[in-house]
Tab-separated table of C-alpha atoms and ligand atoms in Angstrom:
chain	number	residue	atom	x	y	z
A	2	MET	CA	0.000	0.000	0.000
A	3	ASP	CA	1.255	3.493	-0.859
A	4	LYS	CA	1.776	5.788	2.071
A	5	THR	CA	-0.472	8.798	2.611
A	6	ALA	CA	0.802	12.223	3.633
A	7	LEU	CA	-0.968	15.393	4.689
A	8	ILE	CA	0.885	18.662	4.089
A	9	THR	CA	-0.230	21.936	5.660
A	10	GLY	CA	1.244	24.908	3.783
A	11	ILE	CA	1.239	22.979	0.498
A	12	THR	CA	0.849	26.212	-1.515
A	13	GLY	CA	4.052	27.623	0.012
A	14	GLN	CA	7.639	27.243	-1.135
A	15	ASP	CA	8.472	24.152	0.937
A	16	GLY	CA	5.036	22.552	0.649
A	17	SER	CA	5.273	22.591	-3.141
A	18	TYR	CA	8.743	20.988	-3.207
A	19	LEU	CA	7.697	18.429	-0.598
A	20	ALA	CA	4.609	17.507	-2.646
A	21	ASP	CA	6.816	16.995	-5.733
A	22	PHE	CA	9.192	14.840	-3.682
A	23	LEU	CA	6.518	12.646	-2.057
A	24	LEU	CA	4.599	12.100	-5.294
A	25	GLU	CA	7.851	10.934	-6.914
A	26	LYS	CA	8.180	8.455	-4.037
A	27	GLY	CA	4.715	7.055	-4.741
A	28	TYR	CA	2.852	8.725	-1.864
A	29	GLN	CA	-0.759	9.772	-1.968
A	30	VAL	CA	-0.518	13.457	-1.076
A	31	HIS	CA	-3.223	15.555	0.556
A	32	GLY	CA	-2.795	19.291	0.917
A	33	LEU	CA	-4.572	21.767	3.128
A	34	VAL	CA	-5.378	25.052	1.370
A	35	ARG	CA	-7.051	28.092	2.802
A	36	ARG	CA	-9.628	30.119	0.989
A	37	ASN	CA	-8.254	33.166	-0.825
A	38	SER	CA	-10.057	35.746	-2.971
A	39	LEU	CA	-7.684	34.873	-5.832
A	40	PRO	CA	-6.118	31.466	-6.561
A	41	ASN	CA	-2.994	30.839	-4.476
A	42	THR	CA	-1.915	27.604	-6.145
A	43	GLN	CA	0.757	28.958	-8.547
A	44	ARG	CA	3.512	26.857	-6.980
A	45	ILE	CA	1.569	23.616	-7.456
A	46	HIS	CA	0.072	24.385	-10.887
A	47	HIS	CA	2.350	21.801	-12.456
A	48	ILE	CA	0.920	19.118	-10.139
A	49	LEU	CA	-2.683	20.203	-10.658
A	50	ASN	CA	-2.067	19.854	-14.401
A	51	SER	CA	-0.380	16.464	-14.089
A	52	LYS	CA	-1.460	12.824	-14.028
A	53	TYR	CA	-1.400	12.955	-10.229
A	54	ASN	CA	-4.305	15.363	-9.762
A	55	ASN	CA	-7.349	13.702	-8.163
A	56	VAL	CA	-5.580	10.348	-8.460
A	57	LYS	CA	-2.738	10.710	-5.984
A	58	PHE	CA	-3.007	14.410	-5.229
A	59	PHE	CA	-5.920	15.998	-3.378
A	60	LEU	CA	-6.516	19.483	-1.992
A	61	HIS	CA	-8.864	20.272	0.894
A	62	TYR	CA	-10.117	23.654	2.065
A	63	ALA	CA	-9.232	24.202	5.703
A	64	ASP	CA	-7.384	26.619	7.925
A	65	ILE	CA	-4.704	25.787	10.427
A	66	ALA	CA	-6.424	28.140	12.885
A	67	ASP	CA	-9.681	26.118	12.764
A	68	SER	CA	-9.511	23.019	15.003
A	69	GLY	CA	-12.783	21.516	13.749
A	70	CYS	CA	-11.630	21.161	10.178
A	71	LEU	CA	-8.266	19.767	11.275
A	72	VAL	CA	-9.942	17.027	13.330
A	73	ARG	CA	-12.280	16.233	10.442
A	74	LEU	CA	-9.490	16.155	7.846
A	75	ILE	CA	-7.145	13.940	9.856
A	76	GLY	CA	-10.027	11.557	10.601
A	77	GLN	CA	-10.985	11.440	6.917
A	78	ILE	CA	-7.490	11.079	5.427
A	79	ASN	CA	-5.843	8.908	8.099
A	80	PRO	CA	-2.372	10.045	7.051
A	81	ASP	CA	0.747	7.994	7.737
A	82	GLU	CA	2.710	11.233	7.843
A	83	VAL	CA	1.703	14.806	8.675
A	84	TYR	CA	3.979	17.692	7.667
A	85	ASN	CA	3.064	20.917	9.460
A	86	LEU	CA	4.498	23.622	7.213
A	87	ALA	CA	1.701	26.220	7.375
A	88	ALA	CA	2.670	29.444	9.113
A	89	GLN	CA	2.759	33.208	8.949
A	90	SER	CA	6.410	32.748	8.025
A	91	HIS	CA	7.663	36.322	7.538
A	92	VAL	CA	9.817	37.501	10.452
A	93	GLY	CA	9.556	41.216	9.608
A	94	ILE	CA	5.768	41.079	9.230
A	95	SER	CA	5.468	39.226	12.554
A	96	PHE	CA	6.353	42.530	14.265
A	97	ASP	CA	3.306	44.097	12.564
A	98	MET	CA	1.001	41.141	13.344
A	99	PRO	CA	2.303	39.624	16.595
A	100	GLU	CA	-0.956	38.186	17.944
A	101	TYR	CA	-2.005	36.708	14.595
A	102	THR	CA	1.482	35.202	14.237
A	103	ALA	CA	1.197	33.674	17.720
A	104	GLN	CA	-2.116	32.056	16.716
A	105	VAL	CA	-1.130	30.743	13.289
A	106	THR	CA	2.570	30.015	13.757
A	107	GLY	CA	2.338	28.998	17.414
A	108	VAL	CA	-1.014	27.781	18.756
A	109	SER	CA	-2.022	26.074	15.501
A	110	THR	CA	0.660	23.450	16.058
A	111	VAL	CA	-1.145	22.172	19.141
A	112	ARG	CA	-4.420	22.209	17.200
A	113	LEU	CA	-2.906	19.853	14.660
A	114	LEU	CA	-1.162	17.686	17.262
A	115	GLU	CA	-4.458	17.329	19.118
A	116	ALA	CA	-6.237	16.374	15.890
A	117	VAL	CA	-3.634	13.648	15.301
A	118	ARG	CA	-3.923	12.436	18.899
A	119	ALA	CA	-7.735	12.408	18.752
A	120	SER	CA	-7.644	10.293	15.574
A	121	GLY	CA	-6.030	7.442	17.520
A	122	LYS	CA	-3.821	6.665	14.508
A	123	ASP	CA	-0.014	6.563	14.726
A	124	SER	CA	0.571	9.340	12.190
A	125	ARG	CA	4.159	10.538	12.177
A	126	PHE	CA	4.417	14.297	12.665
A	127	TYR	CA	6.917	16.809	11.256
A	128	GLN	CA	7.059	20.333	12.696
A	129	ALA	CA	8.671	23.111	10.648
A	130	SER	CA	10.943	24.585	13.290
A	131	THR	CA	13.481	27.234	12.482
A	132	SER	CA	16.927	28.690	13.039
A	133	GLU	CA	15.088	31.839	14.202
A	134	LEU	CA	14.896	29.984	17.542
A	135	PHE	CA	18.616	30.838	17.947
A	136	GLY	CA	18.043	34.448	16.857
A	137	GLY	CA	19.648	36.496	19.612
A	138	LEU	CA	22.871	34.538	20.007
A	139	LYS	CA	25.844	36.573	18.855
A	140	ASP	CA	28.854	34.503	19.832
A	141	THR	CA	27.576	30.928	19.588
A	142	ALA	CA	28.130	29.555	16.109
A	143	PRO	CA	27.752	27.326	14.288
A	144	GLN	CA	24.459	26.487	15.996
A	145	ASN	CA	23.313	22.898	16.505
A	146	GLU	CA	20.606	20.894	18.320
A	147	SER	CA	22.217	21.635	21.725
A	148	THR	CA	22.520	25.405	21.277
A	149	PRO	CA	20.207	27.320	23.631
A	150	PHE	CA	17.227	29.147	22.122
A	151	TYR	CA	16.814	32.942	22.174
A	152	PRO	CA	14.078	34.056	19.743
A	153	LYS	CA	14.221	37.708	18.695
A	154	SER	CA	10.828	38.235	17.027
A	155	PRO	CA	7.128	37.408	17.509
A	156	TYR	CA	7.695	34.796	14.777
A	157	GLY	CA	10.603	33.242	16.684
A	158	ALA	CA	8.625	33.255	19.939
A	159	ALA	CA	5.648	31.557	18.259
A	160	LYS	CA	7.938	28.916	16.735
A	161	LEU	CA	9.479	28.343	20.176
A	162	TYR	CA	6.048	27.317	21.482
A	163	SER	CA	5.575	25.028	18.469
A	164	TYR	CA	8.977	23.441	19.018
A	165	TRP	CA	8.319	22.622	22.675
A	166	ILE	CA	4.721	21.470	22.234
A	167	THR	CA	5.975	19.030	19.589
A	168	VAL	CA	8.600	17.697	22.015
A	169	ASN	CA	5.939	17.590	24.725
A	170	TYR	CA	3.535	15.462	22.635
A	171	ARG	CA	6.399	13.115	21.788
A	172	GLU	CA	7.253	12.676	25.460
A	173	SER	CA	3.709	12.709	26.878
A	174	TYR	CA	1.868	10.562	24.348
A	175	ASP	CA	4.700	8.607	22.770
A	176	MET	CA	3.965	10.216	19.433
A	177	TYR	CA	6.484	9.983	16.615
A	178	ALA	CA	6.951	13.758	16.382
A	179	CYS	CA	10.040	15.554	15.046
A	180	ASN	CA	11.279	19.117	14.800
A	181	GLY	CA	13.284	20.049	11.726
A	182	ILE	CA	15.293	23.096	12.821
A	183	LEU	CA	15.843	24.459	9.348
A	184	PHE	CA	18.137	27.321	8.476
A	185	ASN	CA	17.109	29.646	5.625
A	186	HIS	CA	16.364	27.823	2.409
A	187	GLU	CA	15.517	29.526	-0.828
A	188	SER	CA	14.592	28.758	-4.426
A	189	PRO	CA	12.972	30.273	-7.502
A	190	ARG	CA	9.670	29.571	-5.669
A	191	ARG	CA	10.636	31.729	-2.663
A	192	GLY	CA	8.107	34.437	-1.701
A	193	GLU	CA	8.980	37.783	-3.281
A	194	ASN	CA	9.266	39.653	0.032
A	195	PHE	CA	12.078	37.500	1.445
A	196	VAL	CA	15.442	39.123	0.872
A	197	THR	CA	16.986	36.599	-1.547
A	198	ARG	CA	14.050	36.584	-3.951
A	199	LYS	CA	13.595	40.337	-3.610
A	200	ILE	CA	17.209	40.716	-4.761
A	201	THR	CA	17.106	38.193	-7.628
A	202	LEU	CA	13.839	39.610	-8.938
A	203	ALA	CA	15.251	43.142	-8.758
A	204	VAL	CA	18.339	42.057	-10.722
A	205	ALA	CA	16.079	40.649	-13.446
A	206	ASN	CA	13.836	43.734	-13.496
A	207	ILE	CA	16.769	46.176	-13.536
A	208	LEU	CA	18.322	44.230	-16.414
A	209	ALA	CA	15.022	44.442	-18.328
A	210	GLY	CA	14.750	48.197	-17.655
A	211	ARG	CA	11.675	47.727	-15.446
A	212	GLN	CA	13.160	48.826	-12.133
A	213	GLU	CA	15.428	51.762	-11.288
A	214	LYS	CA	17.181	50.439	-8.188
A	215	LEU	CA	16.860	48.039	-5.248
A	216	SER	CA	16.226	49.290	-1.695
A	217	LEU	CA	17.180	46.998	1.179
A	218	GLY	CA	17.367	47.044	4.989
A	219	ASN	CA	20.206	45.606	7.057
A	220	LEU	CA	22.956	44.482	4.664
A	221	ASP	CA	25.186	43.137	7.430
A	222	ALA	CA	22.889	40.355	8.690
A	223	LYS	CA	24.416	36.927	8.066
A	224	ARG	CA	22.387	33.919	7.005
A	225	ASP	CA	23.037	30.256	6.239
A	226	TRP	CA	21.244	29.918	2.880
A	227	GLY	CA	20.547	26.532	1.265
A	228	PHE	CA	18.251	25.257	-1.495
A	229	ALA	CA	14.672	24.348	-0.478
A	230	GLY	CA	14.645	21.267	-2.738
A	231	ASP	CA	17.481	19.758	-0.682
A	232	TYR	CA	15.738	20.500	2.614
A	233	VAL	CA	12.426	18.743	1.893
A	234	GLU	CA	14.308	15.474	1.539
A	235	GLY	CA	15.637	16.047	5.070
A	236	MET	CA	12.051	16.532	6.355
A	237	TRP	CA	11.064	13.179	4.888
A	238	LEU	CA	14.182	11.420	6.220
A	239	MET	CA	13.308	12.592	9.755
A	240	LEU	CA	10.031	10.659	9.551
A	241	GLN	CA	11.670	7.429	8.281
A	242	GLN	CA	13.856	6.673	11.340
A	243	PRO	CA	13.318	3.998	14.009
A	244	LEU	CA	12.904	6.744	16.640
A	245	PRO	CA	11.764	10.371	16.448
A	246	GLY	CA	14.159	13.270	17.087
A	247	ASP	CA	15.022	16.889	16.330
A	248	TYR	CA	17.502	17.804	13.600
A	249	VAL	CA	19.240	20.890	12.251
A	250	LEU	CA	19.393	21.213	8.447
A	251	ALA	CA	21.885	23.827	7.269
A	252	THR	CA	24.860	24.324	4.944
A	253	ASN	CA	27.494	25.213	7.591
A	254	GLU	CA	28.275	28.422	5.637
A	255	THR	CA	27.166	31.942	6.362
A	256	HIS	CA	26.992	35.007	4.082
A	257	THR	CA	25.876	38.601	4.554
A	258	VAL	CA	22.902	40.062	2.706
A	259	GLN	CA	25.425	42.314	0.949
A	260	GLU	CA	27.354	39.266	-0.284
A	261	PHE	CA	24.134	37.764	-1.631
A	262	ALA	CA	23.371	40.999	-3.507
A	263	GLN	CA	26.931	41.174	-4.859
A	264	ALA	CA	26.726	37.566	-6.102
A	265	ALA	CA	23.270	38.045	-7.639
A	266	PHE	CA	24.233	41.143	-9.665
A	267	GLN	CA	27.422	39.348	-10.710
A	268	VAL	CA	25.380	36.518	-12.259
A	269	ALA	CA	23.866	39.187	-14.530
A	270	GLY	CA	27.347	40.476	-15.396
A	271	ILE	CA	27.148	43.545	-13.131
A	272	THR	CA	29.930	44.151	-10.614
A	273	LEU	CA	28.747	46.231	-7.682
A	274	CYS	CA	31.148	48.561	-5.902
A	275	TRP	CA	30.090	49.751	-2.483
A	276	GLU	CA	30.437	53.112	-0.755
A	277	GLY	CA	29.492	54.243	2.761
A	278	SER	CA	28.317	52.128	5.686
A	279	GLY	CA	25.131	51.348	7.668
A	280	ILE	CA	22.108	53.241	6.360
A	281	ASN	CA	24.379	55.295	4.076
A	282	THR	CA	25.611	52.288	2.117
A	283	LYS	CA	25.217	52.525	-1.648
A	284	GLY	CA	25.980	49.988	-4.368
A	285	TYR	CA	27.032	51.283	-7.807
A	286	ASP	CA	27.529	49.568	-11.129
A	287	LYS	CA	31.333	49.519	-11.373
A	288	GLN	CA	31.197	49.967	-15.126
A	289	ASN	CA	29.055	53.097	-15.412
A	290	GLY	CA	28.639	54.426	-11.853
A	291	ARG	CA	24.830	53.948	-11.867
A	292	LEU	CA	23.245	53.694	-8.402
A	293	LEU	CA	21.702	50.210	-8.120
A	294	VAL	CA	21.357	49.510	-4.374
A	295	ASP	CA	20.524	51.830	-1.499
A	296	ILE	CA	19.153	51.502	2.031
A	297	ASP	CA	15.617	52.178	3.217
A	298	PRO	CA	15.787	52.455	7.038
A	299	ALA	CA	12.094	51.434	7.197
A	300	LEU	CA	13.188	47.932	6.182
A	301	TYR	CA	15.199	47.469	9.380
A	302	ARG	CA	13.432	45.337	11.993
A	303	PRO	CA	12.756	46.404	15.593
A	304	ALA	CA	15.132	43.621	16.661
A	305	GLU	CA	17.547	41.974	14.243
A	306	VAL	CA	18.994	38.483	14.105
A	307	GLU	CA	22.601	39.246	13.183
A	308	LEU	CA	24.087	35.791	12.672
A	309	LEU	CA	22.687	32.419	11.673
A	310	TRP	CA	25.145	29.665	10.840
A	311	GLY	CA	24.086	26.044	11.279
A	312	ASP	CA	25.923	22.804	11.894
A	313	PRO	CA	24.047	19.901	10.216
A	314	ALA	CA	26.422	17.166	11.505
A	315	LYS	CA	23.663	15.233	13.323
A	316	ALA	CA	21.435	15.100	10.219
A	317	GLU	CA	24.403	14.128	8.074
A	318	HIS	CA	25.460	11.274	10.359
A	319	LYS	CA	22.067	9.943	11.507
A	320	LEU	CA	19.897	10.629	8.448
A	321	GLY	CA	22.577	10.492	5.758
A	322	TRP	CA	21.289	13.911	4.639
A	323	ARG	CA	23.464	16.052	2.324
A	324	ARG	CA	22.782	19.372	0.687
A	325	ASN	CA	23.552	19.276	-3.027
A	326	VAL	CA	23.265	22.914	-4.111
A	327	SER	CA	26.077	25.330	-3.202
A	328	PHE	CA	25.604	29.020	-2.348
A	329	SER	CA	26.829	30.171	-5.768
A	330	ASN	CA	24.645	27.622	-7.602
A	331	LEU	CA	21.624	28.740	-5.581
A	332	VAL	CA	22.160	32.407	-6.457
A	333	GLU	CA	22.697	31.507	-10.102
A	334	MET	CA	19.560	29.314	-10.203
A	335	MET	CA	17.399	32.082	-8.699
A	336	VAL	CA	18.719	34.904	-10.879
A	337	GLU	CA	18.447	32.859	-14.055
A	338	SER	CA	14.909	31.797	-13.229
A	339	ASP	CA	13.848	35.401	-12.559
A	340	ILE	CA	15.466	36.676	-15.755
A	341	LYS	CA	13.545	34.033	-17.693
A	342	MET	CA	10.313	34.891	-15.889
A	343	VAL	CA	10.659	38.664	-16.382
A	344	ASN	CA	11.514	38.216	-20.055
A	345	SER	CA	8.452	36.027	-20.586
A	346	VAL	CA	6.107	38.799	-19.368
A	347	LYS	CA	5.263	41.277	-22.136
B	157	LIG	P1	5.732	30.102	2.886
B	157	LIG	O1	6.207	30.038	1.476
B	157	LIG	O2	5.434	31.414	3.509
B	157	LIG	O3	4.422	29.158	2.980
B	157	LIG	C1	3.591	29.190	4.094
B	157	LIG	C2	2.390	28.316	3.823
B	157	LIG	O4	1.517	28.360	4.957
B	157	LIG	C3	1.540	28.756	2.611
B	157	LIG	O5	1.075	27.615	1.948
B	157	LIG	C4	0.395	29.492	3.265
B	157	LIG	O6	-0.788	29.527	2.496
B	157	LIG	C5	0.192	28.602	4.487
B	157	LIG	N1	-0.606	29.250	5.531
B	157	LIG	C6	-0.376	30.413	6.166
B	157	LIG	N2	-1.337	30.668	7.056
B	157	LIG	C7	-2.220	29.638	6.982
B	157	LIG	C8	-3.436	29.324	7.641
B	157	LIG	N3	-3.953	30.125	8.576
B	157	LIG	N4	-4.067	28.171	7.322
B	157	LIG	C9	-3.556	27.353	6.379
B	157	LIG	N5	-2.420	27.604	5.709
B	157	LIG	C10	-1.759	28.728	6.014
B	157	LIG	O7	6.780	29.366	3.856
B	157	LIG	P2	7.941	28.321	3.501
B	157	LIG	O8	9.193	29.078	3.214
B	157	LIG	O9	7.447	27.326	2.537
B	157	LIG	O10	8.170	27.642	4.921
B	157	LIG	C11	7.418	26.490	5.313
B	157	LIG	C12	7.470	26.359	6.819
B	157	LIG	O11	8.815	26.246	7.256
B	157	LIG	C13	6.894	27.555	7.580
B	157	LIG	O12	6.305	27.054	8.758
B	157	LIG	C14	8.121	28.377	7.935
B	157	LIG	O13	7.871	29.159	9.074
B	157	LIG	C15	9.126	27.282	8.188
B	157	LIG	N6	10.527	27.609	7.937
B	157	LIG	C16	10.897	28.146	6.742
B	157	LIG	C17	12.242	28.387	6.500
B	157	LIG	C18	12.712	28.948	5.179
B	157	LIG	O14	13.852	29.414	5.116
B	157	LIG	N7	11.921	28.871	4.128
B	157	LIG	C19	13.208	28.086	7.486
B	157	LIG	C20	12.765	27.510	8.678
B	157	LIG	C21	11.427	27.256	8.899
B	157	LIG	P3	-1.053	30.696	1.410
B	157	LIG	O15	-0.377	30.235	0.153
B	157	LIG	O16	-2.520	30.723	1.329
B	157	LIG	O17	-0.452	31.953	1.953
B	158	LIG	O1	15.533	38.184	5.870
B	158	LIG	C1	17.564	41.221	6.012
B	158	LIG	C2	16.625	40.937	7.161
B	158	LIG	O2	13.102	37.999	5.370
B	158	LIG	C3	16.880	37.785	5.895
B	158	LIG	C4	11.962	32.892	6.897
B	158	LIG	O3	11.858	31.857	5.950
B	158	LIG	O4	14.248	32.328	7.398
B	158	LIG	C5	13.407	33.375	6.945
B	158	LIG	O5	13.481	34.501	7.818
B	158	LIG	C6	17.740	38.941	6.392
B	158	LIG	C7	17.216	39.620	7.659
B	158	LIG	O6	14.421	35.948	6.058
B	158	LIG	C8	15.748	43.185	3.571
B	158	LIG	O7	16.648	41.987	8.125
B	158	LIG	C9	17.678	43.257	4.542
B	158	LIG	O8	18.293	39.875	8.499
B	158	LIG	O9	14.757	36.871	3.834
B	158	LIG	P1	14.376	37.278	5.202
B	158	LIG	P2	14.539	35.674	7.628
B	158	LIG	O10	14.097	36.812	8.435
B	158	LIG	O11	15.918	35.166	7.870
B	158	LIG	C10	13.932	31.822	8.706
B	158	LIG	C11	14.914	30.692	9.006
B	158	LIG	C12	12.514	31.455	8.853
B	158	LIG	O12	12.167	30.547	9.609
B	158	LIG	C13	11.508	32.386	8.264
B	158	LIG	O13	10.260	31.719	8.079
B	158	LIG	O14	17.740	39.951	5.391
B	158	LIG	N1	17.028	42.157	5.019
B	158	LIG	N2	16.898	43.893	3.670
B	158	LIG	C14	15.829	42.085	4.430
B	158	LIG	N3	14.834	41.174	4.556
B	158	LIG	C15	13.720	41.364	3.795
B	158	LIG	N4	12.715	40.451	3.872
B	158	LIG	N5	13.594	42.443	2.947
B	158	LIG	C16	14.567	43.377	2.800
B	158	LIG	O15	14.436	44.326	2.027
C-alpha cells in the first residue's frame, strides 16, 4: 500500500517541493489550502495539471487556525505522515502582526497535534521549526541541536512554542513527532518579500529596464542559505527513522545580505562597488557608476537576528542527509529563473 501524507502549507515554497518529492516516491498526497479571494496555487500548478491530480493528489479547504476542520481532515485522510508547514512565516511582518502570528505560527501546532492524537492513529508528525529559535545569540556559532534558544521576534517566539509542544507530545503521548530546525532555504519559488528573492527579482527587473534600483534594509545580517529542494528530503528522512528526534538542516556556511546581492548582480554580469556604511551604504555599477542599491531604514526590523550559521552534523550522520546545491549555484539558479520569468512577461 502506498503511504499517505498530509501537508499543511502545500501552496508555500516548501510545501510545493515536498509535494513533488513525495509524489515521486509514490505517496498519496493531501494538501490543506485556505480560501483566498484569488487562486494561491501557482507553486503547485504543475501538479494540478499532471497525471497525479485527483488520483494521488488531493486538496482540501481548511485553515490551520480552525480546530474543527483539522480534526475532520485527519479523521478522513488517516495520514501515515503529517507535515506541518503552514505558518505566517515572515519575520519582519510578525512585528506588525504579533498576535495573529502567535495564533497561526504557534497555537495552531497544538491544534494539529491534538487532531492527530484524537484520531487514535499513529501518524508521524513533522514540525517546521526554524533557526530563528537561535536568533539572539551573537557569539555561539555554528548552531546545533544543543545550542540554547533565544528568539528575537514574535515569529521566533511563536515557533518556540511550536517546538516545545511538539517535544511535549512526543514525550507525553509517545507520538512519533520531530522538529526540523531548518536554516534559511531559498529557491525560484521563494516568496517575493524575502530578501533573496527580492534581490534576484530586482536584478532581473533592472536588467530588463523595469526597475530603477533596489532598496534593502540591514545588509550586514548573516544567514546560512541553502536550497529548499534539498531540505524537503531532510524533512522526509526525519520521519523514516526507528525513533523520532530533532535535527538541524543547514549548509554550515554563512553570508551577509550584501554578499548575496553582490553575487546576484554578478550573475547578470554587473559588478557592484560599495560606498558608505550602515544606512548610508550605496551599491554602484562599477562599469558606469549607476546607483543600483541603497538603504531604506524602514526595512530594518525592531530587533535583528545578526548571525545564523548552522551545523548539520547530526542530520548528516544519523539521516545520511546532504545538501547538493552550493551558495553560488543557488544564487545563479534564482537569478536565471527570474530573468527568464521577467523576459516572458510582455
Ligand atoms: P511560505 O512560502 O510562507 O508558505 C507558508 C504556507 O503556509 C503557505 O502555503 C500558506 O498559504 C500557508 N498558511 C499560512 N497561514 C495559513 C493558515 N492560517 N491556514 C492554512 N495555511 C496557512 O513558507 P515556507 O518558506 O514554505 O516555509 C514552510 C514552513 O517552514 C513555515 O512554517 C516556515 O515558518 C518554516 N521555515 C521556513 C524556513 C525557510 O527558510 N523557508 C526556514 C525555517 C522554517 P497561502 O499560500 O494561502 O499563503
Ligand atoms: O531576511 C535582512 C533581514 O526575510 C533575511 C523565513 O523563511 O528564514 C526566513 O526569515 C535577512 C534579515 O528571512 C531586507 O533583516 C535586509 O536579516 O529573507 P528574510 P529571515 O528573516 O531570515 C527563517 C529561518 C525562517 O524561519 C523564516 O520563516 O535579510 N534584510 N533587507 C531584508 N529582509 C527582507 N525580507 N527584505 C529586505 O528588504
